[in-house]
Amino acid sequence: RLAEKFEVSTDTLVAAARRHPRRSPEMVEEARRSLHNAARLIGLMVERYLAQQEAREASERYRLLFETMDQGVVFMDAEGQVLDANPATFRILGRNLEELARDSEGGRVEALDEEGHRLPFDQLPAARAMREARRFAGGAIGIHNPVDDQIHWIRGEVVPLTRAGESRPYQLYNVFWDVTAQREAEKALRRSERFNRRIAEVMPNTLYVVDLATRRFLYINPEVQTQLGLTP
């Protein structure tokens, strides 16, 4: 019937059958297992490739953010040694990576506190964050920029990194921004306020400031007491 259906001779079918002997169920099952294992292995390879590709893309995104953000970012090891920094750091501090690594070696970083006094290395936010194993955001710190020979004031936060099961940080990163212009504006505002207050205190006219919402006096100059006999 097969010979008639496919229009071949019986001898041809018999010869073909002899060239392709019947496989035992065990051999078929073994082939099935081999195919299954091969497919599983290929699936794992594809998953690993996709994971590696995703990791590379994520790394490229973070590297792009790292290199283009306006804030300075510095990575340090457990000893405070600078490992890496972004271009914003070089612009703010006026030092390249080699100079930052050299200055940070052995705690040779020179900084000023908000009052302009030299800040010991163990009081720097990075040192405190590493010692206390917690995020730390201190006040403004003054760092000398050798490029413009000026003190640049920075403010930021230091984050220690720890491994699972360990309490001591193995690395930390410091994110900061330049607040020099802000500090100068605040100083100019305070000078202006002191200047205006001195004028108000010596002028021969009464002067007072009232909050219209609460009808409370916010400021009264001495001349009010002189002319009206009313104390502040």
Coordinates of C-alpha atoms in Angstrom, one line a residue:
R1 CA 0.0 0.0 0.0
L2 CA 2.9 2.4 0.8
A3 CA 4.6 1.5 -2.5
E4 CA 1.4 2.2 -4.4
K5 CA 0.7 5.4 -2.5
F6 CA 4.2 6.9 -3.1
E7 CA 4.7 5.3 -6.4
V8 CA 7.9 3.4 -5.5
S9 CA 8.8 -0.2 -5.6
T10 CA 8.5 -2.5 -2.7
D11 CA 12.2 -3.4 -2.9
T12 CA 13.0 0.3 -2.5
L13 CA 10.9 0.5 0.7
V14 CA 12.5 -2.6 2.1
A15 CA 16.0 -1.3 1.4
A16 CA 15.2 2.0 3.0
A17 CA 13.8 0.3 6.1
R18 CA 17.0 -1.8 6.5
R19 CA 19.1 1.4 6.3
H20 CA 17.0 2.9 9.1
P21 CA 16.6 0.2 11.7
R22 CA 14.0 0.5 14.4
R23 CA 15.1 2.4 17.6
S24 CA 14.4 1.0 21.0
P25 CA 12.2 3.0 23.4
E26 CA 15.3 3.4 25.6
M27 CA 17.3 5.0 22.8
V28 CA 14.4 7.3 22.0
E29 CA 14.1 8.3 25.7
E30 CA 17.8 9.0 25.8
A31 CA 17.6 11.1 22.7
R32 CA 14.7 13.0 24.2
R33 CA 16.7 13.7 27.5
S34 CA 19.7 14.8 25.5
L35 CA 17.6 17.2 23.5
H36 CA 15.9 18.5 26.7
N37 CA 19.3 19.1 28.4
A38 CA 20.6 20.8 25.3
A39 CA 17.6 23.1 25.1
R40 CA 17.9 23.9 28.9
L41 CA 21.6 24.7 28.5
I42 CA 20.9 26.9 25.5
G43 CA 18.2 28.7 27.5
L44 CA 20.6 29.3 30.4
M45 CA 23.2 30.7 28.0
V46 CA 20.6 33.0 26.5
E47 CA 19.5 34.2 29.9
R48 CA 23.0 34.8 31.0
Y49 CA 23.8 36.7 27.8
L50 CA 20.7 38.9 28.3
A51 CA 21.5 39.5 32.0
Q52 CA 25.1 40.5 31.0
Q53 CA 23.8 42.7 28.3
E54 CA 21.3 44.4 30.7
A55 CA 24.1 44.8 33.2
R56 CA 26.3 46.4 30.6
E57 CA 23.6 48.8 29.6
A58 CA 22.8 49.7 33.2
S59 CA 26.5 50.3 33.8
E60 CA 26.7 52.5 30.8
R61 CA 23.7 54.5 32.0
Y62 CA 25.2 54.9 35.5
R63 CA 28.6 55.8 34.0
L64 CA 26.9 58.5 31.8
L65 CA 25.1 59.9 34.8
F66 CA 28.3 59.8 36.9
E67 CA 30.2 61.7 34.3
T68 CA 27.6 64.3 33.4
M69 CA 26.0 65.2 36.8
D70 CA 26.7 68.6 38.3
Q71 CA 27.4 67.3 41.7
G72 CA 30.8 65.9 42.6
V73 CA 31.0 62.2 43.4
V74 CA 34.0 60.5 45.0
F75 CA 34.5 56.8 45.8
M76 CA 36.9 56.0 48.6
D77 CA 38.1 52.8 50.2
A78 CA 38.0 51.9 53.9
E79 CA 41.1 53.9 54.5
G80 CA 39.8 57.1 52.9
Q81 CA 41.9 56.6 49.8
V82 CA 40.2 58.1 46.7
L83 CA 39.5 55.4 44.1
D84 CA 37.4 57.2 41.5
A85 CA 35.8 60.6 41.0
N86 CA 33.7 62.3 38.3
P87 CA 34.5 65.4 36.2
A88 CA 32.4 67.6 38.4
T89 CA 34.7 66.8 41.3
F90 CA 37.7 67.8 39.3
R91 CA 36.0 71.1 38.4
I92 CA 34.9 71.9 41.9
L93 CA 38.1 70.9 43.7
G94 CA 40.6 71.8 41.0
R95 CA 42.4 68.4 41.2
N96 CA 42.5 65.4 38.9
L97 CA 42.1 61.8 40.1
E98 CA 45.9 61.3 40.6
E99 CA 46.1 64.4 42.7
L100 CA 43.0 63.5 44.7
A101 CA 44.4 60.0 45.4
R102 CA 47.8 61.5 46.4
D103 CA 46.2 64.1 48.8
S104 CA 43.9 61.5 50.4
E105 CA 46.7 59.0 51.1
G106 CA 47.4 58.9 54.8
G107 CA 44.8 61.5 55.6
R108 CA 46.5 64.5 54.1
V109 CA 43.3 66.2 53.1
E110 CA 43.2 69.8 54.3
A111 CA 39.8 71.3 55.0
L112 CA 38.2 74.2 56.9
D113 CA 35.1 74.1 59.0
E114 CA 32.3 76.7 58.7
E115 CA 34.2 79.1 61.0
G116 CA 37.3 78.9 58.9
H117 CA 39.3 76.7 61.3
R118 CA 41.3 73.7 60.1
L119 CA 39.3 70.6 60.2
P120 CA 41.2 67.4 61.5
F121 CA 41.0 64.4 59.1
D122 CA 39.1 62.3 61.7
Q123 CA 36.3 65.0 61.8
L124 CA 35.7 65.0 58.0
P125 CA 32.3 63.6 57.0
A126 CA 34.0 60.7 55.1
A127 CA 36.0 59.7 58.2
R128 CA 33.0 59.9 60.5
A129 CA 30.8 58.0 58.1
M130 CA 33.4 55.2 57.9
R131 CA 34.0 55.2 61.6
E132 CA 30.3 55.2 62.6
A133 CA 29.2 53.1 59.6
R134 CA 26.2 55.3 58.8
R135 CA 25.2 58.0 56.3
F136 CA 26.6 61.3 57.4
A137 CA 25.8 64.8 56.1
G138 CA 27.8 67.5 57.8
G139 CA 28.0 71.3 57.4
A140 CA 29.8 73.2 54.7
I141 CA 33.5 72.4 54.3
G142 CA 36.1 74.7 52.7
I143 CA 38.6 73.1 50.3
H144 CA 41.4 75.1 48.6
N145 CA 41.1 75.0 44.8
P146 CA 44.7 75.4 43.3
V147 CA 43.4 76.2 39.9
D148 CA 41.7 79.6 40.9
D149 CA 43.6 79.8 44.2
Q150 CA 40.2 80.2 46.1
I151 CA 38.5 78.4 48.9
H152 CA 35.5 76.4 47.5
W153 CA 32.8 75.5 50.0
I154 CA 31.1 72.2 49.5
R155 CA 28.2 70.5 51.2
G156 CA 27.0 67.0 50.7
E157 CA 26.4 63.5 52.1
V158 CA 28.7 60.5 52.6
V159 CA 27.2 57.0 52.3
P160 CA 29.2 53.9 53.5
L161 CA 28.9 50.6 51.6
T162 CA 28.9 47.3 53.6
R163 CA 28.8 43.7 52.5
A164 CA 26.2 41.2 53.6
G165 CA 26.9 40.0 57.1
E166 CA 29.6 42.7 57.8
S167 CA 29.3 45.8 59.9
R168 CA 32.5 47.6 58.8
P169 CA 32.2 49.5 55.5
Y170 CA 34.5 48.4 52.8
Q171 CA 33.9 51.5 50.7
L172 CA 32.0 54.8 50.7
Y173 CA 30.9 57.4 48.2
N174 CA 30.7 61.1 48.8
V175 CA 28.1 63.2 46.8
F176 CA 28.6 67.0 47.2
W177 CA 27.9 70.3 45.5
D178 CA 29.6 73.7 45.4
V179 CA 27.9 76.2 47.8
T180 CA 30.5 78.9 47.5
A181 CA 28.2 81.3 45.6
Q182 CA 25.3 80.6 48.1
R183 CA 27.6 81.3 51.1
E184 CA 28.8 84.5 49.5
A185 CA 25.2 85.6 48.9
E186 CA 24.2 84.8 52.5
K187 CA 27.2 86.8 53.8
A188 CA 26.3 89.7 51.6
L189 CA 22.7 89.5 52.9
R190 CA 23.9 89.5 56.5
R191 CA 26.1 92.5 55.8
S192 CA 23.2 94.3 54.3
E193 CA 21.0 93.4 57.2
R194 CA 23.6 94.7 59.7
F195 CA 24.1 97.9 57.7
N196 CA 20.3 98.5 57.5
R197 CA 19.9 97.8 61.2
R198 CA 22.7 100.3 62.1
I199 CA 21.0 102.9 59.9
A200 CA 17.6 102.2 61.6
E201 CA 19.1 102.5 65.1
V202 CA 20.8 105.9 64.6
M203 CA 18.2 107.6 62.3
P204 CA 16.2 110.4 64.0
N205 CA 12.9 109.0 62.8
T206 CA 10.7 106.4 64.3
L207 CA 10.7 103.1 62.4
Y208 CA 8.9 99.9 63.1
V209 CA 7.9 96.9 61.1
V210 CA 4.5 95.2 61.6
D211 CA 3.2 91.9 60.4
L212 CA -0.3 92.8 59.0
A213 CA -1.6 89.3 59.3
T214 CA -0.9 88.9 63.0
R215 CA -0.7 92.7 63.8
R216 CA 2.5 92.0 65.7
F217 CA 5.5 94.3 65.8
L218 CA 8.5 92.6 64.2
Y219 CA 11.0 95.4 64.7
I220 CA 11.1 98.8 66.6
N221 CA 14.0 101.2 66.5
P222 CA 15.2 103.1 69.5
E223 CA 13.7 106.3 68.3
V224 CA 10.2 104.9 69.0
Q225 CA 11.0 104.6 72.7
T226 CA 12.6 108.1 72.7
Q227 CA 9.7 109.9 71.0
L228 CA 6.7 107.7 72.1
G229 CA 8.0 106.3 75.4
L230 CA 7.2 102.8 74.3
T231 CA 9.8 100.0 74.9
P232 CA 10.2 97.2 72.4

